[in-house]
Coordinates of N, CA and C and ligand atoms in Angstrom, one line a residue:
M1 N 96.6 65.6 110.8 CA 97.1 66.0 111.8 C 96.3 67.3 113.6
N2 N 96.4 66.9 113.9 CA 95.7 67.8 115.3 C 95.6 68.5 115.5
N3 N 94.6 70.0 115.2 CA 95.1 71.1 114.9 C 95.7 71.9 116.9
Q4 N 95.6 71.1 117.7 CA 95.9 71.3 119.0 C 97.8 71.2 118.6
I5 N 98.4 70.8 118.1 CA 100.0 70.6 118.2 C 99.7 72.1 117.8
F6 N 99.1 72.6 116.6 CA 99.4 74.0 116.3 C 99.5 75.4 116.7
E7 N 98.6 75.4 118.3 CA 98.3 75.7 119.4 C 99.8 75.7 120.0
S8 N 99.7 74.8 120.3 CA 100.4 74.4 121.8 C 102.5 75.1 120.6
V9 N 103.0 74.4 119.2 CA 104.0 75.0 118.9 C 103.5 77.0 118.8
D10 N 102.3 77.1 118.2 CA 102.8 78.9 118.6 C 103.2 79.3 119.9
Q11 N 102.8 78.4 121.5 CA 102.8 78.6 122.1 C 104.3 78.8 123.3
Y12 N 105.1 78.1 122.7 CA 106.6 77.4 122.0 C 106.9 77.9 121.8
I13 N 106.7 79.3 120.8 CA 107.3 79.9 119.7 C 107.5 81.3 120.7
S14 N 106.1 81.8 121.4 CA 106.1 82.6 122.0 C 106.5 83.1 123.2
N15 N 107.0 81.5 123.4 CA 107.5 81.7 125.1 C 108.7 81.2 124.7
L16 N 109.5 81.3 124.0 CA 111.0 82.0 123.3 C 111.1 82.7 123.1
V17 N 110.0 83.7 122.2 CA 111.0 84.9 120.7 C 110.3 85.6 120.7
G18 N 108.7 85.6 121.4 CA 107.6 86.2 121.2 C 107.5 86.1 122.5
H19 N 107.8 87.2 122.8 CA 107.6 87.6 124.9 C 106.6 88.7 125.1
E20 N 105.5 88.4 126.5 CA 104.8 89.8 125.7 C 105.0 90.5 127.3
D21 N 105.3 91.6 127.7 CA 105.3 92.3 128.5 C 103.8 92.8 129.8
D22 N 104.4 93.8 130.7 CA 102.8 94.1 130.9 C 102.6 95.1 130.8
A23 N 102.5 95.5 129.5 CA 102.0 96.8 128.1 C 101.0 95.7 127.8
L24 N 101.4 94.6 126.5 CA 100.9 93.8 125.7 C 100.2 93.0 126.4
I25 N 100.6 92.5 127.2 CA 98.9 91.3 127.9 C 98.2 91.9 128.7
A26 N 97.9 93.9 129.5 CA 97.4 94.6 129.5 C 96.3 94.6 128.3
T27 N 96.4 95.3 127.7 CA 95.8 95.6 126.0 C 95.3 93.8 125.5
T28 N 95.4 93.0 125.9 CA 94.8 91.7 125.6 C 93.9 91.7 127.0
H29 N 93.5 92.4 128.0 CA 93.1 91.7 128.9 C 92.1 92.9 128.9
S30 N 92.4 93.5 128.3 CA 91.3 95.3 128.0 C 90.2 94.8 127.3
L31 N 90.7 94.4 126.7 CA 89.7 93.5 124.8 C 88.5 93.3 125.4
A32 N 87.9 91.5 126.8 CA 87.4 91.6 127.6 C 87.4 92.5 128.6
E33 N 87.9 92.9 129.1 CA 87.6 94.0 130.2 C 86.1 95.6 129.4
A34 N 86.4 95.4 128.6 CA 85.3 96.3 126.8 C 84.9 95.8 126.5
G35 N 84.3 94.1 126.4 CA 83.1 93.7 125.6 C 84.0 93.8 124.3
M36 N 84.8 93.9 124.1 CA 85.5 94.1 122.6 C 85.7 92.5 122.1
P37 N 85.6 92.5 120.2 CA 86.1 90.9 120.8 C 87.2 90.6 120.7
A38 N 88.0 89.2 120.8 CA 89.1 88.8 121.1 C 90.5 88.9 119.1
I39 N 90.0 90.0 118.8 CA 90.6 89.5 117.3 C 91.4 90.1 116.4
S40 N 92.7 90.9 118.3 CA 94.0 90.7 117.4 C 95.1 89.7 117.2
I41 N 95.8 90.3 116.2 CA 96.7 89.0 116.0 C 97.7 88.5 117.2
S42 N 98.3 87.8 116.8 CA 98.8 87.1 118.3 C 100.1 87.6 118.2
P43 N 100.8 86.8 119.7 CA 101.3 86.9 120.1 C 103.2 86.8 119.0
N44 N 102.5 86.0 117.8 CA 104.2 86.0 117.0 C 103.6 86.5 115.9
Q45 N 102.6 86.8 115.3 CA 102.4 87.5 114.2 C 102.5 88.5 114.7
G46 N 102.8 89.4 115.5 CA 102.9 90.4 116.5 C 105.0 90.6 116.6
K47 N 105.0 89.8 116.7 CA 106.4 89.6 116.8 C 106.9 89.9 115.9
F48 N 106.5 89.5 114.9 CA 106.6 89.4 113.0 C 107.1 90.6 112.5
L49 N 105.1 91.4 113.1 CA 105.5 92.4 112.1 C 106.5 93.4 112.8
Q50 N 107.1 93.1 113.8 CA 107.7 94.1 114.8 C 109.3 94.1 113.9
L51 N 109.8 92.8 114.1 CA 111.3 92.3 112.8 C 110.2 92.8 111.5
L52 N 109.7 92.8 110.2 CA 109.2 93.4 109.2 C 109.3 94.3 110.0
A53 N 109.3 95.9 109.9 CA 109.2 97.1 110.4 C 110.3 97.1 110.3
L54 N 111.3 97.1 111.4 CA 112.5 97.1 111.8 C 113.7 96.3 110.5
L55 N 113.1 95.4 109.8 CA 113.9 95.2 108.3 C 113.9 96.7 107.8
C56 N 112.8 96.9 106.9 CA 111.8 98.2 106.5 C 112.5 98.9 106.4
K57 N 113.6 99.3 107.8 CA 113.7 100.6 108.8 C 112.9 101.5 108.7
A58 N 111.4 101.3 109.3 CA 110.5 102.1 109.2 C 110.4 103.5 109.9
K59 N 109.7 105.3 109.5 CA 109.9 105.2 110.3 C 108.6 106.5 110.2
N60 N 107.0 105.4 109.3 CA 106.4 105.7 108.7 C 105.7 104.7 108.6
I61 N 104.7 104.8 109.2 CA 103.9 102.8 109.7 C 102.6 104.0 109.4
L62 N 101.2 103.5 108.8 CA 100.1 103.1 108.2 C 99.9 101.9 109.0
E63 N 98.7 102.1 109.6 CA 97.9 100.7 110.0 C 96.5 101.1 109.9
L64 N 95.8 100.0 109.8 CA 94.2 100.0 108.9 C 93.0 99.1 110.1
G65 N 92.7 99.9 110.9 CA 91.3 99.1 112.7 C 92.6 98.5 113.3
T66 N 92.6 99.4 114.2 CA 93.5 99.0 115.5 C 93.0 98.7 116.0
L67 N 91.6 98.3 117.0 CA 90.9 97.3 117.9 C 91.2 98.0 119.2
A68 N 91.5 97.3 120.1 CA 92.6 97.4 121.4 C 94.1 97.8 121.1
G69 N 94.8 97.9 119.9 CA 95.9 98.3 120.0 C 97.4 97.7 120.1
Y70 N 96.3 97.1 119.8 CA 97.7 95.5 120.1 C 98.9 95.2 119.4
S71 N 97.9 95.2 118.1 CA 99.7 94.8 116.7 C 99.9 96.2 116.6
T72 N 99.2 97.8 117.0 CA 100.1 98.7 116.9 C 100.9 98.9 118.1
I73 N 101.2 98.0 118.8 CA 101.6 98.2 120.0 C 103.4 97.3 119.3
W74 N 103.3 96.2 118.7 CA 104.0 95.8 118.9 C 105.4 96.2 117.2
M75 N 104.2 97.0 115.9 CA 104.7 97.5 115.7 C 105.9 98.6 116.1
A76 N 104.6 99.7 116.8 CA 105.0 100.8 117.5 C 106.6 100.9 117.6
R77 N 107.3 99.9 118.6 CA 108.1 99.4 119.0 C 109.6 98.8 118.5
A78 N 109.6 99.1 116.6 CA 110.0 98.8 116.2 C 110.5 100.1 115.2
L79 N 109.7 101.2 115.8 CA 110.1 102.9 115.2 C 110.9 103.6 116.6
P80 N 112.4 103.7 115.8 CA 112.8 105.1 115.9 C 113.0 106.4 116.4
K81 N 112.7 106.7 117.5 CA 112.6 107.5 118.8 C 111.7 108.9 117.8
D82 N 111.7 109.1 116.5 CA 111.3 110.4 115.8 C 110.8 109.5 115.2
G83 N 110.7 107.8 115.3 CA 109.2 108.3 114.5 C 107.8 108.0 114.3
Q84 N 106.8 107.5 113.3 CA 105.6 107.8 114.1 C 104.6 106.4 113.0
L85 N 103.5 106.4 114.3 CA 102.5 105.5 113.4 C 101.4 106.0 113.1
I86 N 101.0 106.0 112.3 CA 99.4 106.6 112.6 C 97.6 105.6 111.9
T87 N 97.5 105.5 113.1 CA 96.1 104.0 112.9 C 94.7 104.1 112.7
L88 N 93.8 104.4 112.2 CA 92.7 103.8 111.9 C 91.8 103.1 112.2
E89 N 91.0 104.1 113.4 CA 90.3 103.3 113.6 C 88.2 103.5 113.5
Y90 N 87.4 103.1 113.7 CA 86.2 103.4 112.7 C 85.2 103.4 114.1
D91 N 85.7 102.6 115.9 CA 84.8 102.7 116.6 C 85.2 103.7 117.9
P92 N 84.9 104.7 117.8 CA 84.8 105.9 119.1 C 85.6 104.9 120.5
K93 N 84.8 103.6 121.5 CA 84.7 103.2 122.0 C 86.2 101.7 122.0
H94 N 86.4 101.7 120.6 CA 87.3 101.3 120.6 C 89.2 101.7 120.6
A95 N 89.1 102.6 120.1 CA 90.0 104.1 119.8 C 90.2 104.7 121.3
A96 N 89.1 104.7 122.4 CA 89.8 105.3 124.0 C 90.0 104.2 124.1
V97 N 89.9 102.2 123.8 CA 90.8 101.8 124.7 C 92.3 102.1 124.2
A98 N 92.0 101.8 122.7 CA 93.1 101.7 122.5 C 94.8 103.0 123.4
Q99 N 93.9 103.8 122.3 CA 95.0 104.9 123.4 C 95.5 104.9 124.7
K100 N 94.2 103.8 125.0 CA 95.0 104.0 126.7 C 95.6 102.8 126.8
N101 N 95.4 101.9 125.7 CA 96.5 101.2 125.9 C 97.7 100.7 125.0
I102 N 97.9 102.6 125.0 CA 98.7 102.9 124.0 C 99.3 104.1 125.2
D103 N 99.2 105.0 125.7 CA 99.4 105.4 127.1 C 100.2 104.5 127.9
R104 N 100.1 103.6 127.9 CA 100.6 102.9 129.1 C 101.6 101.8 128.6
A105 N 102.4 102.0 127.2 CA 103.0 101.7 126.5 C 104.0 102.0 126.6
G106 N 103.6 103.5 126.8 CA 104.8 104.7 126.5 C 104.7 104.8 125.0
L107 N 103.6 104.9 124.4 CA 104.3 104.7 122.5 C 102.8 106.6 122.6
A108 N 102.4 107.1 123.8 CA 101.4 108.2 123.1 C 102.3 109.5 121.9
S109 N 103.3 108.9 122.5 CA 104.0 110.6 121.7 C 104.3 110.0 119.5
Q110 N 103.8 108.5 120.3 CA 104.7 108.7 118.4 C 103.3 107.9 118.1
V111 N 102.2 107.3 118.4 CA 101.1 106.8 117.5 C 99.8 108.0 117.9
Q112 N 99.8 107.9 116.4 CA 98.7 109.5 116.5 C 96.7 107.9 115.8
I113 N 95.7 107.8 116.6 CA 94.7 107.0 116.7 C 93.5 108.2 115.1
R114 N 93.6 107.8 114.7 CA 92.8 108.7 113.9 C 91.2 108.5 114.1
T115 N 90.4 108.8 114.2 CA 88.9 108.0 114.6 C 87.9 107.8 113.6
G116 N 87.3 107.2 112.7 CA 86.6 107.4 111.8 C 87.3 107.0 110.4
K117 N 85.9 105.9 109.3 CA 86.4 104.8 108.4 C 87.5 104.9 107.7
A118 N 88.1 104.0 107.7 CA 89.1 104.2 107.0 C 88.7 105.5 105.7
I119 N 87.6 104.5 105.0 CA 87.6 104.8 103.0 C 87.4 107.1 103.2
D120 N 87.0 107.2 104.4 CA 87.0 108.7 104.3 C 88.8 109.2 104.9
I121 N 89.1 109.2 105.6 CA 90.5 109.6 106.4 C 91.3 108.7 105.0
L122 N 92.0 107.6 104.3 CA 92.3 107.3 104.2 C 92.6 109.1 102.3
P123 N 91.5 110.0 102.4 CA 91.4 110.4 101.1 C 92.0 112.0 101.5
Q124 N 92.2 112.0 103.1 CA 92.5 113.5 103.5 C 93.3 113.3 103.3
L125 N 94.5 111.6 104.0 CA 95.6 111.8 104.4 C 96.5 112.1 103.3
V126 N 95.9 112.1 102.0 CA 96.9 111.7 101.0 C 96.8 113.4 100.8
E127 N 95.3 113.6 100.7 CA 95.1 115.1 100.9 C 96.4 116.6 101.9
E128 N 96.3 115.7 102.6 CA 97.3 116.5 103.5 C 99.1 116.4 102.9
G129 N 99.0 115.3 102.5 CA 100.3 115.1 102.0 C 101.3 114.1 103.2
A130 N 100.1 112.9 103.2 CA 101.2 111.8 104.6 C 101.9 111.4 104.2
G131 N 102.8 110.8 104.1 CA 103.6 110.2 104.0 C 104.4 110.2 103.0
P132 N 105.1 109.5 102.4 CA 105.2 107.9 101.9 C 105.0 107.4 103.3
F133 N 104.7 106.4 103.3 CA 104.8 105.3 104.7 C 105.5 104.5 104.6
D134 N 106.2 104.1 105.0 CA 107.3 102.6 105.0 C 106.7 101.3 105.1
M135 N 105.4 101.6 106.1 CA 104.8 100.2 105.9 C 103.5 100.4 106.0
I136 N 102.7 99.5 105.2 CA 101.4 99.6 105.7 C 100.7 98.1 106.5
F137 N 99.9 98.5 107.7 CA 99.2 96.9 107.5 C 97.5 97.3 107.8
I138 N 96.8 96.5 107.0 CA 95.7 95.8 106.7 C 94.9 95.4 107.1
D139 N 94.5 95.5 108.4 CA 93.7 94.5 109.3 C 92.2 95.0 109.5
A140 N 91.7 96.1 109.0 CA 90.2 96.5 109.0 C 89.3 95.7 108.4
D141 N 88.0 96.4 108.3 CA 87.2 96.0 107.3 C 87.8 95.1 106.5
K142 N 87.1 94.3 106.4 CA 87.7 92.8 104.8 C 86.9 93.0 103.6
P143 N 85.2 93.4 103.2 CA 85.4 94.2 102.3 C 85.3 94.7 101.3
P144 N 86.1 96.1 101.8 CA 87.0 97.1 101.0 C 88.7 97.1 100.9
Y145 N 89.6 95.5 101.3 CA 90.0 95.5 101.3 C 90.8 96.3 99.7
T146 N 90.3 96.0 99.3 CA 90.3 96.1 97.6 C 91.2 97.2 97.6
E147 N 89.8 98.1 97.9 CA 90.1 99.8 97.5 C 91.5 100.0 98.9
Y148 N 91.3 99.5 99.9 CA 92.3 99.8 100.6 C 94.2 100.0 100.7
F149 N 93.9 98.5 99.6 CA 95.3 98.5 98.9 C 95.2 99.5 98.5
Q150 N 94.6 100.3 97.5 CA 94.7 101.2 96.3 C 94.9 102.1 96.4
W151 N 94.0 102.9 98.0 CA 94.6 103.7 98.5 C 96.3 103.9 99.3
A152 N 96.4 102.8 99.3 CA 98.4 102.3 99.9 C 98.2 102.4 99.2
L153 N 98.5 102.2 98.0 CA 99.3 102.0 97.0 C 99.5 103.8 96.9
R154 N 98.7 104.6 96.8 CA 98.7 106.1 97.0 C 100.0 107.3 97.6
L155 N 99.7 106.1 99.2 CA 100.6 106.8 100.4 C 102.1 106.1 100.0
S156 N 102.3 105.6 99.3 CA 103.3 103.9 99.5 C 104.8 105.0 98.3
R157 N 106.0 104.2 98.0 CA 106.9 105.1 98.1 C 107.3 103.5 96.8
P158 N 108.3 103.8 96.4 CA 108.9 102.2 95.9 C 109.8 101.5 97.0
G159 N 109.4 100.1 97.0 CA 110.1 99.8 98.8 C 109.2 100.0 99.8
T160 N 108.2 99.8 100.0 CA 106.8 100.5 101.0 C 106.6 98.9 100.9
L161 N 106.3 98.3 102.8 CA 105.4 97.1 102.8 C 103.8 97.5 103.2
I162 N 103.4 96.6 102.5 CA 102.4 96.8 102.7 C 101.3 94.7 102.9
V163 N 101.2 95.1 103.6 CA 101.0 93.9 104.5 C 99.1 93.5 104.5
A164 N 98.5 92.5 104.5 CA 97.1 92.5 104.6 C 96.4 91.5 105.4
D165 N 96.3 91.1 107.0 CA 96.4 90.7 107.5 C 94.0 89.6 107.3
N166 N 94.0 87.9 107.5 CA 92.9 87.4 106.9 C 92.6 87.4 106.1
V167 N 93.1 86.9 105.3 CA 93.1 87.1 103.6 C 93.4 85.3 103.4
I168 N 92.6 84.9 104.7 CA 93.4 82.8 103.3 C 91.2 81.7 104.8
R169 N 91.3 82.5 106.2 CA 89.9 82.9 106.5 C 89.2 81.4 106.4
D170 N 90.5 80.9 107.3 CA 90.0 79.2 107.5 C 89.8 78.3 106.3
G171 N 90.7 78.8 105.4 CA 90.3 77.6 104.1 C 88.9 78.4 103.0
K172 N 88.3 79.1 103.6 CA 87.4 79.6 102.4 C 86.8 80.9 101.4
V173 N 88.5 80.7 101.1 CA 88.7 81.6 100.5 C 88.9 80.5 98.9
L174 N 89.3 79.1 98.9 CA 89.0 78.8 98.1 C 87.7 78.0 96.5
D175 N 86.3 78.7 98.1 CA 85.3 78.3 97.3 C 84.4 79.8 97.0
E176 N 84.7 79.5 95.6 CA 84.0 80.5 94.8 C 82.5 80.6 95.3
N177 N 82.0 80.1 95.6 CA 80.3 80.2 96.5 C 80.3 80.4 97.2
N178 N 81.3 80.9 98.0 CA 80.8 81.3 99.7 C 80.2 82.7 99.7
T179 N 79.1 83.0 100.4 CA 78.7 84.5 100.2 C 79.2 85.3 101.3
E180 N 79.9 84.5 102.0 CA 80.5 86.0 103.3 C 81.0 87.0 103.8
P181 N 81.1 88.4 103.7 CA 80.9 89.6 103.2 C 83.2 89.3 103.0
A182 N 83.5 88.3 104.1 CA 85.1 88.8 104.9 C 85.6 88.4 103.4
V183 N 85.0 87.2 103.4 CA 85.3 86.1 102.3 C 86.1 86.9 101.1
Q184 N 84.4 86.7 100.7 CA 84.2 87.8 98.9 C 84.9 88.3 99.1
G185 N 85.4 89.0 100.2 CA 86.2 91.0 100.5 C 87.3 90.0 100.1
A186 N 88.3 89.0 100.6 CA 89.6 88.0 101.2 C 89.4 87.8 99.1
R187 N 88.7 87.3 98.9 CA 89.0 86.9 97.8 C 89.1 87.9 96.2
R188 N 88.7 89.1 96.7 CA 88.8 89.9 95.8 C 89.8 90.5 95.2
F189 N 90.6 91.0 96.9 CA 91.5 91.4 97.5 C 93.1 90.4 96.5
N190 N 92.9 88.8 97.2 CA 93.5 87.9 96.7 C 93.8 88.1 95.4
A191 N 93.0 88.3 94.2 CA 92.6 88.3 93.0 C 93.4 89.4 92.2
M192 N 92.4 90.4 92.8 CA 93.3 91.8 92.5 C 95.1 91.8 92.9
L193 N 95.6 91.4 93.6 CA 97.4 91.4 93.8 C 98.0 90.4 93.1
G194 N 97.3 88.9 92.9 CA 98.0 88.2 92.1 C 97.7 89.2 90.2
A195 N 97.5 90.0 90.6 CA 97.7 90.6 89.0 C 97.5 92.0 88.9
N196 N 98.4 92.4 89.8 CA 99.0 94.0 90.2 C 100.2 93.4 90.2
T197 N 100.5 94.5 89.0 CA 101.8 94.5 88.4 C 103.1 95.9 89.0
A198 N 102.2 96.5 90.2 CA 102.7 97.8 90.8 C 103.8 96.8 92.1
V199 N 103.1 95.9 92.7 CA 103.8 95.4 93.5 C 104.4 94.0 93.4
S200 N 105.2 93.5 94.3 CA 106.0 92.2 93.7 C 104.8 91.0 95.4
A201 N 104.1 90.6 95.1 CA 103.7 89.8 96.6 C 103.9 88.4 96.9
T202 N 103.3 87.7 97.9 CA 103.4 87.0 97.7 C 101.6 87.2 99.1
I203 N 100.9 85.5 99.7 CA 100.2 85.0 101.1 C 101.2 84.2 101.6
L204 N 101.5 83.8 103.1 CA 102.2 82.7 103.5 C 100.1 82.4 104.5
Q205 N 100.0 81.2 104.6 CA 98.7 81.0 105.5 C 99.5 80.6 106.3
M206 N 99.2 81.0 107.4 CA 99.0 80.2 109.0 C 98.0 79.6 109.6
V207 N 98.8 79.3 110.2 CA 98.0 78.7 112.0 C 98.6 78.8 113.0
G208 N 98.4 78.5 114.1 CA 98.7 78.2 115.5 C 97.9 78.7 116.1
I209 N 98.1 79.8 117.1 CA 96.6 79.9 118.3 C 95.1 80.9 117.8
K210 N 95.7 81.5 116.0 CA 94.0 81.2 115.9 C 94.5 80.7 115.1
E211 N 92.5 81.2 114.4 CA 92.2 80.3 113.6 C 92.8 80.5 112.1
Y212 N 92.8 79.2 112.0 CA 93.5 79.3 110.1 C 93.7 79.9 109.2
D213 N 94.8 80.6 109.8 CA 94.1 81.8 108.1 C 95.8 82.6 107.1
G214 N 95.5 83.8 106.9 CA 97.2 83.4 106.3 C 96.6 85.4 106.4
M215 N 98.4 85.9 105.6 CA 98.8 87.5 105.7 C 99.5 87.6 104.4
A216 N 99.4 88.4 103.4 CA 100.0 88.9 102.4 C 100.5 89.7 102.2
F217 N 101.7 89.6 102.0 CA 102.4 90.7 101.8 C 102.9 91.4 100.2
A218 N 103.0 92.3 100.5 CA 103.2 93.4 98.7 C 104.5 94.8 98.9
I219 N 105.6 94.6 98.1 CA 106.3 95.7 98.5 C 106.1 96.3 96.7
V220 N 105.7 97.2 97.4 CA 105.6 98.3 95.8 C 107.2 98.3 95.2
K221 N 107.0 98.3 93.4 CA 107.8 98.5 92.6 C 108.4 100.2 92.7
Ligands
SAM1 C1 90.8 93.1 113.3 S1 90.4 94.3 114.3 C2 92.3 95.2 114.4 C3 92.8 94.5 115.2 C4 94.1 94.5 115.0 N1 95.0 94.9 114.2 C5 94.7 93.9 116.2 O1 95.6 93.5 115.5 O2 95.2 94.2 117.2 C6 89.6 95.1 113.3 C7 89.2 96.3 113.7 O3 89.2 97.2 112.6 C8 87.8 98.5 112.8 N2 87.3 99.0 111.9 C9 86.4 98.1 111.1 N3 85.2 98.6 110.1 C10 86.4 99.7 109.5 C11 86.6 101.0 109.0 N4 85.3 100.6 108.2 N5 87.0 101.2 108.8 C12 88.2 101.6 109.7 N6 88.2 101.1 110.9 C13 86.9 99.6 111.1 C14 87.2 97.3 113.6 O4 86.5 98.4 114.7 C15 88.1 96.9 114.9 O5 89.2 97.2 115.9
MG2 MG1 93.5 90.2 112.0

């Protein structure tokens, strides 16, 4: 099958039900303007996460990996007026670009960007008594996904939805000899998820305008 069909159908779907407003379009443009990588989720994936946040009736969302705030904006728009989203970003330049995008989207009072390594901030959140979060989206660097998931569990309650992006990696996760750190991180994460009795989980492979990849979904028991 020609991969072009996946892109065309993805576009067809977003034209119908994944409409991006000016704030989301400007957020995507800000990536190129700031010389940042175009590695945000797609519009349809953003809409999907927004629907999941609505389904969870999420009032508290945690995100790992902000980039320019594209996924942040999709999810934060599912929050009630008194809801909050905390997003963790290592790169101060990314955090600054994201802050502008979040301000432009009118979400400044509901979104807090915490700058630093997720692996350092997660214990701080536990220490502060943050959470439990209703939904957690893991989309930062891939090698420590397993450790991020363990911290996510500590910041959860029964029923929390944990989503992890990019866990299929163009199908490379099938290759146990692949040496790419991101692939090894995803393989280690997926194996842990399969054996984790604290959650009920699944993984969906995804095609579309982005590379062939997938997301993992886990509900805390
Ligand atoms: C794939 S991008 C996030 C995309 C974003 N969630 C979206 O879909 O719009 C990953 C982000 O994680 C950040 N990152 C990398 N290592 C990190 C770390 N150790 N802690 C926190 N963020 C990190 C990167 O700087 C990058 O901005
Ligand atoms: Mg991603």
